[in-house]
CSV table of C-alpha atoms in Angstrom, one decimal:
chain,number,residue,atom,x,y,z
A,1,MET,CA,-7.2,13.0,19.8
A,2,THR,CA,-4.8,10.2,20.7
A,3,TYR,CA,-1.5,10.0,19.0
A,4,ALA,CA,1.1,7.2,19.1
A,5,LEU,CA,4.7,8.6,19.1
A,6,ASN,CA,7.9,6.7,18.8
A,7,VAL,CA,10.3,8.8,21.0
A,8,ASN,CA,13.8,7.5,21.6
A,9,GLY,CA,12.8,4.0,20.6
A,10,ARG,CA,9.8,3.9,23.0
A,11,MET,CA,6.1,4.1,22.1
A,12,HIS,CA,4.1,6.8,23.9
A,13,SER,CA,0.3,7.3,23.6
A,14,VAL,CA,-0.7,10.9,24.1
A,15,ASP,CA,-4.1,12.5,24.1
A,16,VAL,CA,-3.6,16.1,22.9
A,17,ASP,CA,-5.0,18.5,20.3
A,18,GLY,CA,-3.4,17.9,16.9
A,19,ASP,CA,-2.1,21.4,16.6
A,20,ILE,CA,-0.1,21.5,19.8
A,21,PRO,CA,3.7,21.8,19.1
A,22,LEU,CA,5.7,18.6,19.6
A,23,LEU,CA,8.0,20.5,22.1
A,24,TRP,CA,5.2,20.8,24.7
A,25,VAL,CA,4.2,17.1,24.3
A,26,LEU,CA,7.8,16.1,24.8
A,27,ARG,CA,8.3,18.3,27.9
A,28,ASP,CA,4.9,18.5,29.5
A,29,VAL,CA,3.2,15.2,28.6
A,30,ILE,CA,6.1,12.7,28.2
A,31,GLY,CA,8.4,14.4,30.6
A,32,LEU,CA,11.6,14.7,28.5
A,33,THR,CA,12.9,18.2,29.4
A,34,GLY,CA,16.2,18.1,27.6
A,35,THR,CA,14.6,19.8,24.6
A,36,LYS,CA,14.3,23.5,25.4
A,37,PHE,CA,12.0,26.4,24.5
A,38,GLY,CA,13.8,29.3,23.0
A,39,CYS,CA,12.2,31.7,20.5
A,40,GLY,CA,9.0,29.8,19.7
A,41,ILE,CA,9.3,30.5,16.0
A,42,GLY,CA,11.9,27.9,15.0
A,43,ILE,CA,14.9,30.2,14.5
A,44,CYS,CA,17.1,29.7,17.6
A,45,GLY,CA,17.2,25.9,17.5
A,46,ALA,CA,16.9,25.3,21.3
A,47,CYS,CA,14.0,23.0,20.5
A,48,THR,CA,15.9,20.8,18.0
A,49,VAL,CA,15.0,17.1,17.8
A,50,HIS,CA,15.4,14.5,15.1
A,51,PHE,CA,12.8,13.1,12.8
A,52,ASP,CA,14.1,10.0,11.2
A,53,GLY,CA,17.6,11.3,11.6
A,54,GLN,CA,16.9,14.8,10.3
A,55,ALA,CA,17.1,17.9,12.6
A,56,VAL,CA,13.7,19.7,13.0
A,57,ARG,CA,12.4,22.4,15.3
A,58,SER,CA,9.9,21.0,17.7
A,59,CYS,CA,8.4,24.3,18.6
A,60,VAL,CA,6.9,24.8,15.2
A,61,THR,CA,6.1,21.2,14.4
A,62,SER,CA,2.6,20.1,15.3
A,63,ILE,CA,2.0,16.7,17.0
A,64,GLU,CA,-0.2,15.6,14.1
A,65,HIS,CA,2.8,15.9,11.8
A,66,SER,CA,5.0,14.0,14.2
A,67,ALA,CA,3.2,10.7,14.7
A,68,SER,CA,4.6,8.9,11.7
A,69,SER,CA,8.3,9.7,12.5
A,70,GLU,CA,10.9,8.2,14.7
A,71,ILE,CA,11.7,11.0,17.1
A,72,THR,CA,15.0,11.3,18.8
A,73,THR,CA,15.7,13.8,21.6
A,74,ILE,CA,18.9,14.9,23.3
A,75,GLU,CA,18.2,12.3,26.0
A,76,GLU,CA,18.9,9.6,23.4
A,77,VAL,CA,21.7,11.3,21.4
A,78,GLY,CA,24.4,10.5,24.0
A,79,GLU,CA,23.5,6.9,23.8
A,80,THR,CA,24.9,6.6,20.3
A,81,ALA,CA,28.6,6.3,19.5
A,82,THR,CA,28.7,9.6,17.6
A,83,GLY,CA,26.6,11.4,20.2
A,84,ALA,CA,28.8,10.3,23.0
A,85,ARG,CA,31.9,11.4,21.1
A,86,ILE,CA,30.4,14.8,20.4
A,87,GLN,CA,29.6,15.2,24.1
A,88,GLN,CA,33.1,14.2,25.1
A,89,ALA,CA,34.6,16.7,22.6
A,90,TRP,CA,32.4,19.5,24.0
A,91,LEU,CA,33.6,18.6,27.5
A,92,ALA,CA,37.2,18.5,26.5
A,93,GLU,CA,37.0,21.9,24.8
A,94,GLU,CA,34.9,23.4,27.6
A,95,VAL,CA,32.3,24.5,25.1
A,96,VAL,CA,29.4,24.8,27.6
A,97,GLN,CA,28.7,28.2,29.1
A,98,CYS,CA,25.3,28.4,30.7
A,99,GLY,CA,24.3,25.1,29.1
A,100,TYR,CA,20.7,26.2,28.0
A,101,CYS,CA,21.4,25.7,24.3
A,102,SER,CA,23.8,22.8,24.6
A,103,PRO,CA,21.3,20.0,24.0
A,104,ALA,CA,20.1,21.5,20.8
A,105,ARG,CA,23.6,22.4,19.5
A,106,SER,CA,24.7,18.9,20.3
A,107,SER,CA,21.7,17.4,18.5
A,108,ARG,CA,22.3,19.5,15.5
A,109,ARG,CA,25.9,18.5,15.4
A,110,ARG,CA,24.9,14.8,15.5
A,111,SER,CA,22.5,15.3,12.6
A,112,ARG,CA,25.3,16.7,10.5
A,113,SER,CA,27.3,13.5,10.9
A,114,ARG,CA,26.5,11.2,8.0
A,115,SER,CA,26.5,8.1,10.0
A,116,ASP,CA,26.6,6.8,13.5
A,117,GLN,CA,30.2,5.7,13.2
A,118,ALA,CA,32.8,6.9,15.7
A,119,LEU,CA,34.5,10.1,14.5
A,120,PRO,CA,37.9,10.9,15.9
A,121,ILE,CA,37.9,13.5,18.7
A,122,PRO,CA,40.3,15.9,16.9
A,123,ARG,CA,38.0,15.9,13.9
A,124,LEU,CA,35.0,16.7,16.1
A,125,ARG,CA,37.0,19.4,17.8
A,126,ALA,CA,37.9,21.0,14.5
A,127,ARG,CA,34.2,21.1,13.5
A,128,ILE,CA,33.1,22.9,16.7
A,129,ARG,CA,35.8,25.5,16.9
A,130,PRO,CA,34.6,29.0,16.0
A,131,VAL,CA,35.7,30.4,12.7
A,132,ASN,CA,37.7,33.6,13.1
């Protein structure tokens, strides 16, 4: 079946089975590889994307349930003021280790921000510091 997807503000027409996870459509059909496969059961969060601003796990979300939403991937997150500031805070604090989970963690952090207004870097740093 053919589905029309709004991904990062661009329309994509994809011809796939309705039960295929959105993750594989994003990666294998559309070519957006920033969203990662992790556990495959929606627990680890490596596959996090946004549906209408809310974080969802794309490995357990079928394509047929995705077509009516505005989908935002990590490729687009850095294009927003809040996303860019989150990325800068991560770089300044040297948060990244291997980097595999960084796109999802950055996406989840953005979804927790209530708006796309610029947050001060010290406030972002305080939010991403580990709790002892």
